[in-house]
Coordinates of C-alpha atoms in Angstrom, one line a residue:
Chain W
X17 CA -101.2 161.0 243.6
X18 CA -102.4 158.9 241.2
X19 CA -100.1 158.4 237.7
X20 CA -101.6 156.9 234.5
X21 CA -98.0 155.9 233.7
X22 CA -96.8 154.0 231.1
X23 CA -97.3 150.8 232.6
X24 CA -100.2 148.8 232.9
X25 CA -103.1 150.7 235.2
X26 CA -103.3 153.4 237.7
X27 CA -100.5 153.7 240.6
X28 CA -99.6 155.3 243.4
X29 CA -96.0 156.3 243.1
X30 CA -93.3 157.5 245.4
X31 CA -89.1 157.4 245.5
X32 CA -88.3 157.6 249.5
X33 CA -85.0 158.9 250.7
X34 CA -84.0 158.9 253.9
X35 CA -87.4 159.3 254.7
X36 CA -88.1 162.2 252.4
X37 CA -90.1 161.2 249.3
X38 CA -91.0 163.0 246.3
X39 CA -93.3 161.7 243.6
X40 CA -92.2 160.5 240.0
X41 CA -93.5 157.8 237.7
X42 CA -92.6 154.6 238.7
X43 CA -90.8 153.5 235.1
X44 CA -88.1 151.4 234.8
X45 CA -86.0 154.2 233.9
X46 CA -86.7 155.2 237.3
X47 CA -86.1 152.1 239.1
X48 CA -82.7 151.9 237.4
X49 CA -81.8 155.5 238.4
X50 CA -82.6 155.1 241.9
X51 CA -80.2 151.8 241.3
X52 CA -77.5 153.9 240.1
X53 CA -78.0 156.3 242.9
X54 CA -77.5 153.2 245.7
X55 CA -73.9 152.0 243.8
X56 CA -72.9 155.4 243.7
X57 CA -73.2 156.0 247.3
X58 CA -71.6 152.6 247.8
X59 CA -68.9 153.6 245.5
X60 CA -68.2 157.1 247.6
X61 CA -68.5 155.9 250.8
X62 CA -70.0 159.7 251.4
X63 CA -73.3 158.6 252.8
X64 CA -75.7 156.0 254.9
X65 CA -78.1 155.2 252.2
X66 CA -81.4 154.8 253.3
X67 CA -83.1 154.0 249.8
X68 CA -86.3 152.7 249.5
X69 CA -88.6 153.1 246.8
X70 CA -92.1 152.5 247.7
X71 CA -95.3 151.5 245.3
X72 CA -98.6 152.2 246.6
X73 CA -101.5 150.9 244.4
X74 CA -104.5 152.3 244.2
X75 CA -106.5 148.9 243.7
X76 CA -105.0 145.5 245.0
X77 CA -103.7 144.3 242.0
X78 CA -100.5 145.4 240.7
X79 CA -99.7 144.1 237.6
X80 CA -96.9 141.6 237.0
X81 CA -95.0 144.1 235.1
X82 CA -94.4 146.4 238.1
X83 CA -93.7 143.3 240.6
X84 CA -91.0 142.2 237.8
X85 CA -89.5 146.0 238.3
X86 CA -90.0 145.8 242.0
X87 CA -88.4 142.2 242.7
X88 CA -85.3 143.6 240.2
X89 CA -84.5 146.3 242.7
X90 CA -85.1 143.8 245.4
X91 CA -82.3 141.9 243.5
X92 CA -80.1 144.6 243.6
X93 CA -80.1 145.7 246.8
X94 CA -79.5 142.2 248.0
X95 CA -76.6 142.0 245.8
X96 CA -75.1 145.1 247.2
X97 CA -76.0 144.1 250.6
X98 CA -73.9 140.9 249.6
X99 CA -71.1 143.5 248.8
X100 CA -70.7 144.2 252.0
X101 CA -67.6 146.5 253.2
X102 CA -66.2 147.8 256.5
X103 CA -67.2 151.5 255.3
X104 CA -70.4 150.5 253.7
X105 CA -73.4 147.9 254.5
X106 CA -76.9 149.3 253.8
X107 CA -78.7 149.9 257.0
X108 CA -80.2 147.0 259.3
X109 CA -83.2 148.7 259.3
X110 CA -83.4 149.3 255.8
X111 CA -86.9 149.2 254.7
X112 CA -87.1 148.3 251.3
X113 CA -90.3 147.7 249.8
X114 CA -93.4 148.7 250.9
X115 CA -96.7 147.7 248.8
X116 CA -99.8 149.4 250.2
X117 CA -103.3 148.7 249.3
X118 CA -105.0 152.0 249.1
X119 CA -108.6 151.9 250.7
X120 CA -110.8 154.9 250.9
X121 CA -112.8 153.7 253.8
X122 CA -112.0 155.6 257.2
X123 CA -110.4 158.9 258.5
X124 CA -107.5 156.9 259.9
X125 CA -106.6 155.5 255.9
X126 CA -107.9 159.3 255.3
X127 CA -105.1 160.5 257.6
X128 CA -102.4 158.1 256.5
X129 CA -102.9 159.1 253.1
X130 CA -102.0 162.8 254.0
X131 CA -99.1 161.8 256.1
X132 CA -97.5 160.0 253.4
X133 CA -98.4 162.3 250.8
X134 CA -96.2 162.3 248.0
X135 CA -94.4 166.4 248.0
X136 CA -96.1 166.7 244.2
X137 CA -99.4 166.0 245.9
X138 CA -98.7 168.8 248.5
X139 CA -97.1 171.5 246.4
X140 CA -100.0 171.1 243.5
X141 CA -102.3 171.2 247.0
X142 CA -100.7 174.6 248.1
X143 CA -101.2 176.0 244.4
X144 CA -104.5 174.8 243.9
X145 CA -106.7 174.4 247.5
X146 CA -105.1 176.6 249.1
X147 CA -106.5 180.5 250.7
X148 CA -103.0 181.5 250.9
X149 CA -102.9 184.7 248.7
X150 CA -99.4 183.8 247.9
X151 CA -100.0 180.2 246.9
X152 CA -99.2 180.9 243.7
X153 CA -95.8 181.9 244.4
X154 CA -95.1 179.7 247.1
X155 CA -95.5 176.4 244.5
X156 CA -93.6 177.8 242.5
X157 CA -90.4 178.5 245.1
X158 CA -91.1 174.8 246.2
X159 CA -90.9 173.4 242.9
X160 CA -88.2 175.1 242.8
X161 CA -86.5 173.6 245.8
X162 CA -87.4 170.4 245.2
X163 CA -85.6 170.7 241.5
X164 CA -82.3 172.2 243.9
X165 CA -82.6 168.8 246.0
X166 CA -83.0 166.5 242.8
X167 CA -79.8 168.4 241.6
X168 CA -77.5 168.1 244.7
X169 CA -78.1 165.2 246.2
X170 CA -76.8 163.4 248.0
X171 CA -75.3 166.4 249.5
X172 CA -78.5 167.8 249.7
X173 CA -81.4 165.6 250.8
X174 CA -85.0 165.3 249.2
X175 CA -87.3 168.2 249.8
X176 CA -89.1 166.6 253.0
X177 CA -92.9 165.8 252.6
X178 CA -93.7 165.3 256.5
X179 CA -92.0 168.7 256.6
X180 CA -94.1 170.7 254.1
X181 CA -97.0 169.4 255.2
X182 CA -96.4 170.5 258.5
X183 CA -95.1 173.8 257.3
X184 CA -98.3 174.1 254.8
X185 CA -100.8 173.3 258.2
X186 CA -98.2 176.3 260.2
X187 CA -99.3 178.6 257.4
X188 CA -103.0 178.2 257.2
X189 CA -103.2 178.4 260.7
X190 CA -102.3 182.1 261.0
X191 CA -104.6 184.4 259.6
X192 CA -103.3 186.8 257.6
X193 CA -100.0 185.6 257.9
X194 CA -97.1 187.2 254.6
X195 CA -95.0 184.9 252.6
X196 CA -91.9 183.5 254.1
X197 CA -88.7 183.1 252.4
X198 CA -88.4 179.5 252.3
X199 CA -85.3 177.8 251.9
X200 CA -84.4 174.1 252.2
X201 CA -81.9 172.5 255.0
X202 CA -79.3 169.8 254.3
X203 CA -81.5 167.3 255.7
X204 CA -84.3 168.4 253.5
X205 CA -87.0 169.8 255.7
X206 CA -88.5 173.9 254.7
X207 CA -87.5 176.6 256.6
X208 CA -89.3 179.5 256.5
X209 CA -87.9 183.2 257.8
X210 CA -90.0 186.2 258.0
X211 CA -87.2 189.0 258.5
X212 CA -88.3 192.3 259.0
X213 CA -85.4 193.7 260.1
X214 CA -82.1 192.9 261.9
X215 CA -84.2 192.7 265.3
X216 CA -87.2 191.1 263.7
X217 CA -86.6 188.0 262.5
X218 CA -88.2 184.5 262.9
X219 CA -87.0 181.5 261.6
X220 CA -88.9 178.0 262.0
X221 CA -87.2 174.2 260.9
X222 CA -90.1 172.3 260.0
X223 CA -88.4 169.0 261.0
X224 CA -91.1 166.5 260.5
X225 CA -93.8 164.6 262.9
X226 CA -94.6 168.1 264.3
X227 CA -91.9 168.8 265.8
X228 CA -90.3 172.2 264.9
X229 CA -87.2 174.4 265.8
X230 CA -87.3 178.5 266.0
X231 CA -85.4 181.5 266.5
X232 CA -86.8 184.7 267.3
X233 CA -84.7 187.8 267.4
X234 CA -87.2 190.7 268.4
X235 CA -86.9 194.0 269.9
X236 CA -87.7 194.3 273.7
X237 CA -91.1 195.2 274.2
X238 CA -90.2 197.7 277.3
X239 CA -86.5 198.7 275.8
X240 CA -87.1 198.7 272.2
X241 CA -83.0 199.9 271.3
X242 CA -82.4 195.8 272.9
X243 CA -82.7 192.6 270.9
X244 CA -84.0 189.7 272.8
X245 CA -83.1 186.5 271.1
X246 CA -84.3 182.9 272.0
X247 CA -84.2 179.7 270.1
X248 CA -85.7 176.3 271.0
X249 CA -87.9 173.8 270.0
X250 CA -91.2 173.1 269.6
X251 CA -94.3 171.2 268.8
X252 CA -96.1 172.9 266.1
X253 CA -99.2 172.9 267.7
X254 CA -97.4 175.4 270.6
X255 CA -95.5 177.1 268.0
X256 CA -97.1 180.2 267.8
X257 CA -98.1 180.2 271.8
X258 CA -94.6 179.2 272.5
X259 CA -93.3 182.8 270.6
X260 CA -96.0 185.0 271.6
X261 CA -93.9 186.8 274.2
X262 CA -91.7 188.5 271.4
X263 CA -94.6 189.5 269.4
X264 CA -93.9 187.7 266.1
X265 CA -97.1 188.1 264.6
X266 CA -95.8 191.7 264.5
X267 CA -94.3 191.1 261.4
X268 CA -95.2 187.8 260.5
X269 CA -99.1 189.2 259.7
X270 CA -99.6 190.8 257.2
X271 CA -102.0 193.3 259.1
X272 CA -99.7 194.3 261.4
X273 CA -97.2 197.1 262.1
Chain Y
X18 CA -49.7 177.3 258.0
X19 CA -52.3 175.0 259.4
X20 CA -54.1 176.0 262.7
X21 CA -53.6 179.8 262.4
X22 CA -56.0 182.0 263.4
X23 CA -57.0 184.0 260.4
X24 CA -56.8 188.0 261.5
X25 CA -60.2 190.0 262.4
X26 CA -58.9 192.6 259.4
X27 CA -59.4 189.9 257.1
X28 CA -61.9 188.0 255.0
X29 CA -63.4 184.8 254.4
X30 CA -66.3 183.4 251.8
X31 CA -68.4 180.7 252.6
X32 CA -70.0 178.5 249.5
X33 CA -73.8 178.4 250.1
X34 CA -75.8 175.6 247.6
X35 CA -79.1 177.1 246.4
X36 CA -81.1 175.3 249.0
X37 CA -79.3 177.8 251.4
X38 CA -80.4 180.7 248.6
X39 CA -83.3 183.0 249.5
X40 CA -85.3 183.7 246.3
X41 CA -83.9 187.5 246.8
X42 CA -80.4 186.1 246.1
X43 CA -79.5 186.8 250.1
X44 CA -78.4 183.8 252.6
X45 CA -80.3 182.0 254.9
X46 CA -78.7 181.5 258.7
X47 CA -78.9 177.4 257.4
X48 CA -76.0 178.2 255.4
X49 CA -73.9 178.8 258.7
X50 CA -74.5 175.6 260.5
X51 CA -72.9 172.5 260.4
X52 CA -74.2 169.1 259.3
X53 CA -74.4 165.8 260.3
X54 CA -72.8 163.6 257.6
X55 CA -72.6 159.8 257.2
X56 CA -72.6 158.8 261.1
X57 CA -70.4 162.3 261.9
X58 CA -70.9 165.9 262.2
X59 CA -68.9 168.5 260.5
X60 CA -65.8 169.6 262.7
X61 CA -66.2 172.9 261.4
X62 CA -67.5 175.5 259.2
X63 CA -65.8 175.6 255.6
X64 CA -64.5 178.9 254.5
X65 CA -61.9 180.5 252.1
X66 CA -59.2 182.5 253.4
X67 CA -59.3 185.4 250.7
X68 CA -56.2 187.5 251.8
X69 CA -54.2 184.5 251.8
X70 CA -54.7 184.1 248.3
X71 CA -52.3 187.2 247.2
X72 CA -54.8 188.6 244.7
X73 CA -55.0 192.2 243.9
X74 CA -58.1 192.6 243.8
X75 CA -62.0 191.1 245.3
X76 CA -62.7 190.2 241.9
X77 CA -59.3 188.1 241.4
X78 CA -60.2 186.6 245.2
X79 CA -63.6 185.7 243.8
X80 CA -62.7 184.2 240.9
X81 CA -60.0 182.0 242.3
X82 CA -62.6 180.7 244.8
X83 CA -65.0 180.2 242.2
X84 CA -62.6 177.9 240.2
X85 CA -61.5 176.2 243.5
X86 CA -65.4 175.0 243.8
X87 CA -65.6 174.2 240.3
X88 CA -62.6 171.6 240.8
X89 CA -64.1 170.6 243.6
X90 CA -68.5 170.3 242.2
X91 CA -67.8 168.0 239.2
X92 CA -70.9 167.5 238.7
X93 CA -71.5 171.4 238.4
X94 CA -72.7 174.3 240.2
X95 CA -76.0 175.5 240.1
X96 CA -76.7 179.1 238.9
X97 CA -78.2 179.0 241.9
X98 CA -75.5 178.8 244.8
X99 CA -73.7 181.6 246.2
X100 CA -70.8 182.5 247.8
X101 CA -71.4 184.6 251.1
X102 CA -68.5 186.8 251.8
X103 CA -68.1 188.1 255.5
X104 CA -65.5 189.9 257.7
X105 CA -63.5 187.7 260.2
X106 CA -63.8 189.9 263.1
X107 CA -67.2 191.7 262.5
X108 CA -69.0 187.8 262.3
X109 CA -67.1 187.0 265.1
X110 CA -67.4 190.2 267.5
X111 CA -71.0 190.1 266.4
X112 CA -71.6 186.1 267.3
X113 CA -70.1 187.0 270.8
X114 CA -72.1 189.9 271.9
X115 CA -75.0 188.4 270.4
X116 CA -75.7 184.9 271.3
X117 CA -76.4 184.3 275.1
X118 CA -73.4 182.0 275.4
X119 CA -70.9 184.9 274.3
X120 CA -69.7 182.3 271.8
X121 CA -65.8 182.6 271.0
X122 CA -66.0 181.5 267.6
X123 CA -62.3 181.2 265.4
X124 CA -61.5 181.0 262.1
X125 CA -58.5 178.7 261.6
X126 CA -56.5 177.8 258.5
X127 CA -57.1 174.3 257.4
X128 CA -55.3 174.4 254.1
X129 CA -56.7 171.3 252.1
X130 CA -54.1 169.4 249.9
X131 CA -56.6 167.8 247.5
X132 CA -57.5 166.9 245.6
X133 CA -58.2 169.6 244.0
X134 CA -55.5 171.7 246.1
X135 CA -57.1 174.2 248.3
X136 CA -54.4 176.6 250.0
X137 CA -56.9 179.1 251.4
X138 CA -59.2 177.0 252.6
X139 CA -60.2 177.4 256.9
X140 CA -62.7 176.8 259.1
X141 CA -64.9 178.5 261.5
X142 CA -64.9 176.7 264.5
X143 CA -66.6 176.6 267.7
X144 CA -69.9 175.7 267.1
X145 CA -72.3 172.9 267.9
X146 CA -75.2 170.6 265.4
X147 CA -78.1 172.7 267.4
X148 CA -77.1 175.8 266.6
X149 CA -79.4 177.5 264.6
X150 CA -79.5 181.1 266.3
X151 CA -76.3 181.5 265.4
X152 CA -76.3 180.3 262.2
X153 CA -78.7 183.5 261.8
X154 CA -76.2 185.8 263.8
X155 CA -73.8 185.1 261.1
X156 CA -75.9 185.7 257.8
X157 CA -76.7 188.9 259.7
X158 CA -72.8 189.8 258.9
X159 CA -72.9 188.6 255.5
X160 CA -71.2 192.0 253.3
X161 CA -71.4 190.7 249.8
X162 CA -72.9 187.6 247.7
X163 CA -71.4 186.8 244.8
X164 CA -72.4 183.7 242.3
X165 CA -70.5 180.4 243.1
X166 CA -70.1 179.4 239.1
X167 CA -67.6 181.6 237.3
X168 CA -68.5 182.9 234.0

């Protein structure tokens, strides 16, 4: 996503938490929230930070005005690496900056891109490109979650963008499939429960990289009065093969039953 | 008294942030499982002991619990959380016959002394980081939701 933002040219944005990221304006008001954010976690010694903000422009220029911002934070983050305690210390691996150059040349860049989508891009994708019928609806309950995460964290992580775009692919790749109830985890990544009934019920965790974990409560298909229930993980590729024994798409579809 | 095991007859609420909040206002099975903090995972489930409270009535319960989490949310509550009340012994006869391990959950008193004080507070203990299905068996046992911010 591209932001004509108050500073000088056209940039790719994103704020990365603990590997979730969601997009915003890259202003200096910005920078010195996410500053804010990084003492106060220091300060409460409540979490691991794992703050990085990342620019991505879409030419290779950046202007000096964003590297000022940029080497600021840098500054910071030093400086509270410098303030080093036995309860806090920002993480070896921290990864603090990352400037990429955008090119628009291959799948691979192509593929990238979508990986590291920002969750704006993907939510105003679902409303927008989407065949869902629900699409509409389903923006709107992300948006929605993603205003719960801005509003809870850091007990509540960043909506996940390698999770909803691994929950959006799940979704277009059933036909027919009825709108989930979609609820966010602690750790950020989309949920999504079709519940029928107390004996129909499925539940996925997209966590991320396409991985995913399920549970299926369904009736038994030969003593129907019985719940079989199973939960495990899976890729999401297998997902739907891996759940096809307790007839999901029973009341996932929307054609069915 | 720390480490008593709160009676089946009795009732506890568990404080669900709106992430946990189905659009319908009803609780996801996420709600009921623990979490992995900074480098740790949660010991237990955090719940309110309601009998122990000495209220006369639900809504007295409620609204002590509500300001409890106020006290403890300074930064607010959004409209958006809930609190999921449930019965000790249905949740936990219902976890056990349900879930293929026959899971013996317990609900404990772990009175917090604050700050903010919290007398009723008490866990439900017994379960493991993974354990998603039974986060679901317990929402399943959910009896009433109620808003977490007082009015």
């Amino acid at each position: 996503m591209r932001f004509n933002s108050v500073l000088t040219g056209e940039y790719e944005t994103t704020a990365v938490r603990d590997r979730n990221s969601y997009a915003a304006p890259y202003t200096e008001e910005i920078i010195d929230a996410e500053i804010l954010t990084v003492a106060r976690l220091r300060d409460s010694f409540s979490a691991t930070p794992q703050t990085v903000i990342s620019v991505t422009t879409s030419t290779s220029d950046i202007s000096d005005r964003v590297r000022n911002l940029i080497e600021r934070q840098q500054e910071t983050l030093d400086s509270l690496q410098k303030w080093h305690t036995d309860t806090w210390s920002l993480p070896t691996g921290l990864k603090r900056y990352v400037l990429n150059r955008l090119t628009s040349a291959d799948s691979s860049d192509r593929t990238f891109q979508r990986r590291e989508s920002s969750v704006a891009e993907l939510i105003a994708a679902v409303r927008t490109e989407s065949i869902l019928p629900f699409s509409k609806q389903l923006a709107e309950r992300l948006e929605e979650l993603v205003e719960i995460s801005q509003e809870e964290f850091p007990e509540q992580a960043p909506l996940s963008g390698r999770s909803l775009s691994d929950f959006t692919e799940f979704l277009c790749s059933v036909p027919d499939i009825s709108e989930p109830d979609v609820i966010l985890t602690y750790d950020g990544n989309i949920r999504a429960e079709w519940t029928k009934s107390s004996n129909k019920h499925f539940a996925v965790e997209f966590l991320g990289d396409s991985q995913t974990r399920f549970v299926v409560f369904s009736p038994d298909p030969r003593k129907p009065h019985i719940t079989n229930r199973v939960s495990g993980l899976s890729t999401l590729t297998s997902l739907l093969e891996n759940v096809a024994p307790y007839s999901v798409l029973n009341w996932v579809a929307n054609s069915s039953e | 008294m720390k480490g008593d095991r709160v009676p089946n007859t009795d009732h506890i609420t568990r404080y669900c942030s709106g992430g946990r909040v189905k659009r319908d206002g009803s609780i996801s099975g996420e709600a009921f499982r623990l979490r992995q903090l900074a480098g740790y995972t949660e010991e237990y489930l955090s719940v309110n002991w309601l009998e122990h409270l000495g209220k006369n009535s639900r809504e007295e319960e409620i609204a002590q619990i509500q300001g409890v989490l106020a006290a403890k949310f300074t930064g607010g509550i959004r409209p958006s959380a809930r609190i999921a009340l449930l019965n000790v012994g249905e949740t936990l006869d219902h976890v056990r016959n349900n879930s293929e391990d026959s899971r013996n959950l317990q609900v404990l008193h772990e009175p917090a002394s604050g700050p903010p004080p919290d007398p009723s507070h008490s866990g439900i203990h017994g379960l493991r980081l993974e354990d998603a299905l039974i986060g679901d068996l317990i929402a399943m046992t959910v009896k009433e939701v109620y808003p977490a911010k007082g009015s």
